[in-house]
Short mmCIF file of C-alpha atoms and ligand atoms in Angstrom, two decimals:
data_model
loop_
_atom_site.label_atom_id
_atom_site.label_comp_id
_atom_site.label_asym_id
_atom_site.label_seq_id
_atom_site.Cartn_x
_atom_site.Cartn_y
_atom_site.Cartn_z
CA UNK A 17 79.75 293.12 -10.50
CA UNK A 18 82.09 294.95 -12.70
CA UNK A 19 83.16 293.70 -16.13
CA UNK A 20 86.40 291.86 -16.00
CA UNK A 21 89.10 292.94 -17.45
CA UNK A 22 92.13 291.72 -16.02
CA UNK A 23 92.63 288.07 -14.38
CA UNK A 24 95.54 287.20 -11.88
CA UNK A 25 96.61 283.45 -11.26
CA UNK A 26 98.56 282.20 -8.22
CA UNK A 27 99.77 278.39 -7.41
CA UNK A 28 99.35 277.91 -3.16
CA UNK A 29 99.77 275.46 -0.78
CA UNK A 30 102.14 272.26 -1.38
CA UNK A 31 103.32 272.44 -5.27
CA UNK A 32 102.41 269.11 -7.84
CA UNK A 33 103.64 268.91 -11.15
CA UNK A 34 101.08 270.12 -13.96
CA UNK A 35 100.78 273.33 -11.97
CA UNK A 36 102.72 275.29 -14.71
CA UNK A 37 100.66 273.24 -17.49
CA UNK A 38 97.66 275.09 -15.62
CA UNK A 39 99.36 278.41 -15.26
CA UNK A 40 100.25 278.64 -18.72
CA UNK A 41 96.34 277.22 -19.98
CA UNK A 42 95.04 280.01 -17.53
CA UNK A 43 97.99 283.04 -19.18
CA UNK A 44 96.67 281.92 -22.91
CA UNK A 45 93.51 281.26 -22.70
CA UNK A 46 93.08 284.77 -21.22
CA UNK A 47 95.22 286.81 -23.63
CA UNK A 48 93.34 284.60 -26.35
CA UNK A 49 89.99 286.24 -24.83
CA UNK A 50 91.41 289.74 -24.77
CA UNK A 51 91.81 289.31 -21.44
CA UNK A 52 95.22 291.43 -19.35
CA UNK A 53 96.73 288.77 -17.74
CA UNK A 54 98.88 288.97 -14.14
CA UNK A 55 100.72 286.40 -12.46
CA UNK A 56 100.80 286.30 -8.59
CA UNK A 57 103.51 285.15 -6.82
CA UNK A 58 103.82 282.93 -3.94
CA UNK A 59 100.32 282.03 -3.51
CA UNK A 60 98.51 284.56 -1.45
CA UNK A 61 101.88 286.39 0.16
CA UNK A 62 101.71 288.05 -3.39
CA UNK A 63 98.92 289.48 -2.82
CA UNK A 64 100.00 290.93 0.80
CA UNK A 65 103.32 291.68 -0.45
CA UNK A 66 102.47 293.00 -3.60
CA UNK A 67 104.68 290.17 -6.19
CA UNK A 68 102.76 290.77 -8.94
CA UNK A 69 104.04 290.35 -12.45
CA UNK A 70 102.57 290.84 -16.23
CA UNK A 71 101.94 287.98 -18.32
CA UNK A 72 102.26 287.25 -22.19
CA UNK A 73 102.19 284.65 -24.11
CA UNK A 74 105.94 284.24 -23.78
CA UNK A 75 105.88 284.55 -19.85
CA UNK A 76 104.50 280.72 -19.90
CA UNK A 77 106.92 279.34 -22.43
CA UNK A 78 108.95 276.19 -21.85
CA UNK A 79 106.77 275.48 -18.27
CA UNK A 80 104.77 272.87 -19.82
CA UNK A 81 107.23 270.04 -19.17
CA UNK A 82 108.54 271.55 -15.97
CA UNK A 83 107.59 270.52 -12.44
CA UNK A 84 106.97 272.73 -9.28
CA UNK A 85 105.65 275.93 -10.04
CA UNK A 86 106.89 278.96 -11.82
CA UNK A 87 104.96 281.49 -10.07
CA UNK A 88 106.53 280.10 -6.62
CA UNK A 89 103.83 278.43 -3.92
CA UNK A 90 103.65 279.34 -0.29
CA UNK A 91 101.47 278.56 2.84
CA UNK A 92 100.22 282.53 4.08
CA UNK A 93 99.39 282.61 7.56
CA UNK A 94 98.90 286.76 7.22
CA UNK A 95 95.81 285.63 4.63
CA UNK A 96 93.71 283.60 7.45
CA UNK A 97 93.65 287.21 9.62
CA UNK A 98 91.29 289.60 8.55
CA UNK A 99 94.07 292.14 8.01
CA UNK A 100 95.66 289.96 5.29
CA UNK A 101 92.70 289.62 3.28
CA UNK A 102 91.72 292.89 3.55
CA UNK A 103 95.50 293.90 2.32
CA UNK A 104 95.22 291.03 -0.43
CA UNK A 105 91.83 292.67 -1.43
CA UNK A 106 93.37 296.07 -1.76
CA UNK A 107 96.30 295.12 -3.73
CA UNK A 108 94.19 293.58 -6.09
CA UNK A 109 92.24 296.99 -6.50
CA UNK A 110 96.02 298.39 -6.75
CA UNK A 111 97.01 296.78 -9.64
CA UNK A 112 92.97 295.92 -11.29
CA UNK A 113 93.32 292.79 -10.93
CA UNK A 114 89.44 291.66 -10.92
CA UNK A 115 89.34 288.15 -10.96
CA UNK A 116 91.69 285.78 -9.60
CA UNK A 117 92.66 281.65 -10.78
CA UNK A 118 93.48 280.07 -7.71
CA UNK A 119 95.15 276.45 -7.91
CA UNK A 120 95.82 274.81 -4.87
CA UNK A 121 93.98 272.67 -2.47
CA UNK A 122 91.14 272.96 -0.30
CA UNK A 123 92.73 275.26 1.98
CA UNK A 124 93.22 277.67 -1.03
CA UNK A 125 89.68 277.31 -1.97
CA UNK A 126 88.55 278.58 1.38
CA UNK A 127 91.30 281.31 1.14
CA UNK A 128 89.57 282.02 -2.58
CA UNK A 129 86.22 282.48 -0.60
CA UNK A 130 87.58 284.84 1.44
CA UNK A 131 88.58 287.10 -1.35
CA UNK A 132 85.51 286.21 -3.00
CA UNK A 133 83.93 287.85 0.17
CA UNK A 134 85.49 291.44 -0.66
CA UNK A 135 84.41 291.54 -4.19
CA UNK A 136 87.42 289.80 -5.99
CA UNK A 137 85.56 286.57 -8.18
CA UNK A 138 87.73 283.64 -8.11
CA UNK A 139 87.97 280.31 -9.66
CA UNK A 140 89.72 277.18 -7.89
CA UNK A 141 92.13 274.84 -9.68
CA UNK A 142 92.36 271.45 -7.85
CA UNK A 143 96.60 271.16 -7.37
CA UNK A 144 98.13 268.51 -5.29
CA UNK A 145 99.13 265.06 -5.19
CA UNK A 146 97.17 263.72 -2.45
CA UNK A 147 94.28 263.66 -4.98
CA UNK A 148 92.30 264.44 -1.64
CA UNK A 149 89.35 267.31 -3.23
CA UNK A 150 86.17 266.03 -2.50
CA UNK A 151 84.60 267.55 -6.02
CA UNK A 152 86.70 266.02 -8.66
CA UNK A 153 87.90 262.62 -9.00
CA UNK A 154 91.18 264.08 -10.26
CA UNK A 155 93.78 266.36 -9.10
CA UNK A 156 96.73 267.91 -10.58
CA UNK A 157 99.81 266.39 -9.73
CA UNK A 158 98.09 262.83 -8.54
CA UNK A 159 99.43 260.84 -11.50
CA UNK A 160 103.44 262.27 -12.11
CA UNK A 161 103.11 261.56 -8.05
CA UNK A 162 101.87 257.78 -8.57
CA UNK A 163 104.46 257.36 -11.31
CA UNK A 164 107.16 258.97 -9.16
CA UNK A 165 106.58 256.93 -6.06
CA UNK A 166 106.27 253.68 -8.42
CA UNK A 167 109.64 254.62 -9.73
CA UNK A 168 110.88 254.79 -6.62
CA UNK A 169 109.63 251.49 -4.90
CA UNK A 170 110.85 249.56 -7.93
CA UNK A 171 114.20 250.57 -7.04
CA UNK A 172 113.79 249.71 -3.48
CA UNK A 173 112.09 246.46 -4.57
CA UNK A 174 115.27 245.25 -5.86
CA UNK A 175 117.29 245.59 -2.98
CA UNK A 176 114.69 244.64 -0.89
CA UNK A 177 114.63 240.77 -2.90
CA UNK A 178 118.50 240.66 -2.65
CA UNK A 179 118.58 240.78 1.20
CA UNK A 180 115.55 238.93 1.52
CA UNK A 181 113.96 241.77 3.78
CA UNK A 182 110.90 243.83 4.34
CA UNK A 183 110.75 247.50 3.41
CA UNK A 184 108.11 249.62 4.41
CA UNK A 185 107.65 252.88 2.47
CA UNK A 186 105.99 255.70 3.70
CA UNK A 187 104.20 258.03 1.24
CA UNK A 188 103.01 261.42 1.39
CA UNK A 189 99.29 262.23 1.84
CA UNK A 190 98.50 264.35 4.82
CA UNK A 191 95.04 263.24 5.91
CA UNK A 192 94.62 261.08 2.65
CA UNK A 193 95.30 257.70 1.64
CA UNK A 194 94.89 257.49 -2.60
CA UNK A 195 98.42 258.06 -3.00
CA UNK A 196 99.45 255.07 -0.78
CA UNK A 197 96.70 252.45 -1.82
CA UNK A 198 97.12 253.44 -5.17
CA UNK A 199 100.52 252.85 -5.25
CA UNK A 200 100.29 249.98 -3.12
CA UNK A 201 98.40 247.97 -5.49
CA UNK A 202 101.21 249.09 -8.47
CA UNK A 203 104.01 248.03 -6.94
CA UNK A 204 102.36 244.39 -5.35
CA UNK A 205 102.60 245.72 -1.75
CA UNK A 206 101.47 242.82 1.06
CA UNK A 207 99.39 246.00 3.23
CA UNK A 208 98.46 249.45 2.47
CA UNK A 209 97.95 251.25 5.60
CA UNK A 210 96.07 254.23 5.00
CA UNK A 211 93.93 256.85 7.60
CA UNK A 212 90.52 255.81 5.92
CA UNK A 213 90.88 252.22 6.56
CA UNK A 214 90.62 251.14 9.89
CA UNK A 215 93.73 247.99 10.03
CA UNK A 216 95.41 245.74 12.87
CA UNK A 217 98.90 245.29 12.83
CA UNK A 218 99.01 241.91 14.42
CA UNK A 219 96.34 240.55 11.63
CA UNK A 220 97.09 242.96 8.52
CA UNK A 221 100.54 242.67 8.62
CA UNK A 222 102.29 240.42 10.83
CA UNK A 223 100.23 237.22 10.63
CA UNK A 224 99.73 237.76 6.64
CA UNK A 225 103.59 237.89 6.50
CA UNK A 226 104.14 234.88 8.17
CA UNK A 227 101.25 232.96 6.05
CA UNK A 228 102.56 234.39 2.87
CA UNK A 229 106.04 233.48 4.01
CA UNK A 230 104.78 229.47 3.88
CA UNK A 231 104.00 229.55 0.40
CA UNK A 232 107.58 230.74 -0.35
CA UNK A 233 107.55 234.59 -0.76
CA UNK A 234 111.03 235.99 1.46
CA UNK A 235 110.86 239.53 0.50
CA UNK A 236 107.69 242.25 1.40
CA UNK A 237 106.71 245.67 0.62
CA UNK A 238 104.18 247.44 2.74
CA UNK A 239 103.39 250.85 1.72
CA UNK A 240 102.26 253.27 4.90
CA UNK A 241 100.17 256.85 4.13
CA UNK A 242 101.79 259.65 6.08
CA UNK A 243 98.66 260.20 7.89
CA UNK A 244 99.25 257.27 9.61
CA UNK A 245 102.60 257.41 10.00
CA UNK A 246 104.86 255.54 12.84
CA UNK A 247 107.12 253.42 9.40
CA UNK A 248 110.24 253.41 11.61
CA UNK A 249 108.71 251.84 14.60
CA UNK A 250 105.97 249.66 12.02
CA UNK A 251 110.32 248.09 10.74
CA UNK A 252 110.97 247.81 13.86
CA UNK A 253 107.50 245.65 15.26
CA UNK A 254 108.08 243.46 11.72
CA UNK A 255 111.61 242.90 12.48
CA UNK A 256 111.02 241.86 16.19
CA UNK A 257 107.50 239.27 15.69
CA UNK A 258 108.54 237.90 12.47
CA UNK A 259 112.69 238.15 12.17
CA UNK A 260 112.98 239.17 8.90
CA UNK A 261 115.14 241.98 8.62
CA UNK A 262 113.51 245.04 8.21
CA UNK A 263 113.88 249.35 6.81
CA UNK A 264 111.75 252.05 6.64
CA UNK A 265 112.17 254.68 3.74
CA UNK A 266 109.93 257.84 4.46
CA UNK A 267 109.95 259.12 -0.07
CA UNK A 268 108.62 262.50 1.51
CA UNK A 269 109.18 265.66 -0.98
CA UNK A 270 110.84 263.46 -3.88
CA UNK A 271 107.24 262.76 -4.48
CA UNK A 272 106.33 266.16 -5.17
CA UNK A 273 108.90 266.79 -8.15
CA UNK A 274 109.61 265.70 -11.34
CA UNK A 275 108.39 266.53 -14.95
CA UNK A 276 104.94 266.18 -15.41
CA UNK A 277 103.01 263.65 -16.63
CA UNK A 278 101.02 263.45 -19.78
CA UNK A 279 97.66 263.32 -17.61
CA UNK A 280 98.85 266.02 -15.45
CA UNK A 281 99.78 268.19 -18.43
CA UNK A 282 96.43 267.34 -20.05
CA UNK A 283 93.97 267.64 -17.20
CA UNK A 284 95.87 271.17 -16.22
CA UNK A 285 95.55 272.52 -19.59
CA UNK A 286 91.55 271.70 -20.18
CA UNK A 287 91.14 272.99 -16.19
CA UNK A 288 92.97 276.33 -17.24
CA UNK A 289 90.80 276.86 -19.85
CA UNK A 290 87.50 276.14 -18.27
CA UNK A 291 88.88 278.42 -15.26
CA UNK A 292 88.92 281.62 -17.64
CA UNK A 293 85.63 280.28 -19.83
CA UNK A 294 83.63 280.86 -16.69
CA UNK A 295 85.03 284.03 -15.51
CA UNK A 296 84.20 285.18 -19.13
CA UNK A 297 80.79 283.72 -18.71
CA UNK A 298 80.53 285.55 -15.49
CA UNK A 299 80.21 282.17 -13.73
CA UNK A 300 82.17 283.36 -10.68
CA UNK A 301 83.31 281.30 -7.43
CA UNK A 302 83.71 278.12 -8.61
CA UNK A 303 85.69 274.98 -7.94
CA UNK A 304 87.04 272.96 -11.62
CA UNK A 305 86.87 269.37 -11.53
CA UNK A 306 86.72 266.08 -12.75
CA UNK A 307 83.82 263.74 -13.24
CA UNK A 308 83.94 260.29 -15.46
CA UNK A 309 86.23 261.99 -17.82
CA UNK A 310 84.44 265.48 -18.29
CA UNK A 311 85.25 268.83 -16.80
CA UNK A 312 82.59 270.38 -14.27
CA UNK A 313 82.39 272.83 -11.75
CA UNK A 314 80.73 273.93 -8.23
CA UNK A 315 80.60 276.72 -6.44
CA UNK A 316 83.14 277.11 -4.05
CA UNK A 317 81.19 276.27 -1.43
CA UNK A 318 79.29 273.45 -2.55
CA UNK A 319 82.93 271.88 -3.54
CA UNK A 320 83.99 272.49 0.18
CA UNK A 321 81.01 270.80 1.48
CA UNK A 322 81.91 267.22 -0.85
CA UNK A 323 83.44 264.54 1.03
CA UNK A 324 85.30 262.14 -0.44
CA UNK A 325 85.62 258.47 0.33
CA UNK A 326 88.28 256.15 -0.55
CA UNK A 327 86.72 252.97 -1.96
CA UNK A 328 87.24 250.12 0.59
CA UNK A 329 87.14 247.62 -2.53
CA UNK A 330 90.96 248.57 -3.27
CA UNK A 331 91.72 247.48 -0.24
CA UNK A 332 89.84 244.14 -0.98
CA UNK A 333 91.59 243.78 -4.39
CA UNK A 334 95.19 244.67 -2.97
CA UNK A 335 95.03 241.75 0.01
CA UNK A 336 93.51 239.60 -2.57
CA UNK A 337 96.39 239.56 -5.78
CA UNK A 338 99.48 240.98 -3.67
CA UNK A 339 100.59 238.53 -1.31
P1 ADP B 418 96.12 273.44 0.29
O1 ADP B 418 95.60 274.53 -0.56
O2 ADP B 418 97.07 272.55 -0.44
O3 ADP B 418 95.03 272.69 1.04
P2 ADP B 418 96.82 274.83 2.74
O4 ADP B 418 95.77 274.19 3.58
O5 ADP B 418 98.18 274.95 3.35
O6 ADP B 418 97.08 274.08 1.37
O7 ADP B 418 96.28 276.26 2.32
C1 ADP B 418 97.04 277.10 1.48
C2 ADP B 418 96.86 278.52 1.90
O8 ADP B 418 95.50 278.91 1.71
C3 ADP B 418 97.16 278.83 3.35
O9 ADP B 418 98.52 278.99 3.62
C4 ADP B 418 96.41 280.13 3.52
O10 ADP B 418 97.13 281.21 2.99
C5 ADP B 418 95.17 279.90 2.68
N1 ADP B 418 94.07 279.41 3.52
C6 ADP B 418 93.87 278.16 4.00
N2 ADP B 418 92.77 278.10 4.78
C7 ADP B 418 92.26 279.35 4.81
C8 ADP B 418 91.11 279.95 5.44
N3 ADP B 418 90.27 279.26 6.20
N4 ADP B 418 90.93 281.28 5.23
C9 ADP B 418 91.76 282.00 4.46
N5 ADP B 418 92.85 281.49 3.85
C10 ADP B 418 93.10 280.18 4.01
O1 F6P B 419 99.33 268.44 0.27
C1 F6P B 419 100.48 268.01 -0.36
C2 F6P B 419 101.52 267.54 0.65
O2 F6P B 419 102.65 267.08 -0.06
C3 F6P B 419 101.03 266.48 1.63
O3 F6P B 419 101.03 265.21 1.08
C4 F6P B 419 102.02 266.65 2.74
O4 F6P B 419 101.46 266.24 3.98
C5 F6P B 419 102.26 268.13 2.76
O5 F6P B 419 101.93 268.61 1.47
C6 F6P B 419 103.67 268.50 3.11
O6 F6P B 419 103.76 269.86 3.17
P1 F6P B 419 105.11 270.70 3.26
O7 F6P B 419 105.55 270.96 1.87
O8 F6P B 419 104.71 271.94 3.96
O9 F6P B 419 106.11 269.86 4.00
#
């Protein structure tokens, strides 16, 4: 493998906040090694459409606080053909680029093994606010989201208690349910429905309303993953077994914004700089993450071989204290 000389770093797949913490750890950490640094734009369309851009120290000022992602994020369908990765591959030749920082999710790890494939060593940065990679405990984004969505249910809580009704908040989280039981147990919500835990309507949320309801309690909160969906008709089931006025508020994208938080700022910068340590230590193809508080890495393909389990004891705590 040749020496590296130049790094790129590109942001894909659904944004989080701390992604420009990351960016900007991954720009000055690099020029600090004597490193050229590029920025890619749009995740991997950059690399097919050739939105490539120098970086120096100044490129990455005032990003720190900000949310989304300064280098723009995409989803690139033209990078799962052969074509597009043998394009992306070229342009990296093009402009030297011989290593690249890819933070994302799992799908843009397996899009970093592809490029890995034809030559170009890469290092994946867990970004999103499901908190859903199997190889760290922690993702990018995971706590401004929690904070975000708590924000938001407090607001709802309030005039949810004046009309004496039940809201039911749905929360993003594709396939994953941290977000939502997380969240859940923040904001006192009577059932977290999330993909991972199997649940009955009838007996998780119906009956435990009407039980609860004896001892005096007139308002609810149920929080609802995406991945399982269905909030509108979930209002409408409450409504009709139990008669207590019922909404459904789908947060969706508001989730995804907002400054980022302290953790997110601090786990993006320490991940930046571990990303560019181990292309300078010629540790190549490896996955950055979190593990009881310390920063550790797998190769790409042992990090998309993890699974990842949500711990059926939060479930046990939340029924338990909210109700
Ligand atoms: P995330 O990274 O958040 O999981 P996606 O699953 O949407 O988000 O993946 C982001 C991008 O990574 C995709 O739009 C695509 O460009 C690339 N990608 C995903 N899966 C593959 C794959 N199997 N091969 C090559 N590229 C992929
Ligand atoms: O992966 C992050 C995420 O926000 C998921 O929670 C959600 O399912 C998805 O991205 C939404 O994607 P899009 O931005 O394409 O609507």
């Amino acid at each position: 493998m040749a020496e590296i000389k130049t790094i790129g770093v590109l942001t894909s797949g659904g944004d989080a906040p701390g992604m420009n913490a990351a960016v900007r750890a991954v720009v000055r950490t690099g020029i600090a090694k004597g490193f050229r640094m590029v920025g890619i734009e749009r995740g991997y369309n950059g690399l097919i459409n050739e939105e490539i851009r120098e970086m120096d120290l100044r490129s990455v000022s005032e990003i720190i606080h900000r949310g989304g992602t300064a280098l723009y994020t995409a989803r690139c369908k033209a990078f799962t053909t052969p074509e597009g990765q043998e394009k992306a591959a070229e342009t990296c030749k093009k402009f030297g680029i011989d290593a690249v920082v890819v933070i994302g999710g799992d799908g843009s790890f397996r899009g970093a093994m592809q490029l890995a494939k034809h030559g170009i060593p890469c290092i994946g940065l867990p970004g999103t606010i499901d908190n859903d990679i199997a190889c760290t405990e922690y993702t990018i984004g995971y706590d401004t989201a929690m904070n975000t969505a708590v924000e938001m249910i407090d607001k709802l809580r309030d005039t949810t208690q004046s009309h004496d009704r039940c809201s039911v908040i749905e929360l993003m989280g594709r396939g994953a349910g941290y977000l939502t039981m997380n969240v859940g147990i923040a904001v006192g919500a009577i059932a977290c429905l999330v993909p991972e835990i199997p649940f009955d309507v009838q007996k998780d949320v119906i009956d435990r309303m009407i039980a609860v309801q004896k001892t005096g309690k007139k308002h609810f909160i149920i929080v609802v993953a995406e991945g399982v969906g269905h909030s509108q008709e979930l209002a409408k089931i409450i409504e009709e077994k139990t008669g207590i006025e019922s909404r459904a508020t789908i947060l969706g994208h508001v989730q995804r914004g907002g400054s980022p938080s302290v953790r997110d700022r601090v786990t993006a910068s320490l991940m930046g700089y571990r990303a560019v340590e181990l292309l300078e230590l010629g540790s190549y193809n490896r996955v950055v993450g979190l593990k009881s508080d310390a920063i550790v890495d797998y190769s790409i393909n042992e990090a998309l071989s993890m699974k990842k389990t949500l711990d059926p004891k939060l479930d046990e705590i939340s029924k338990t204290i909210s109700l």
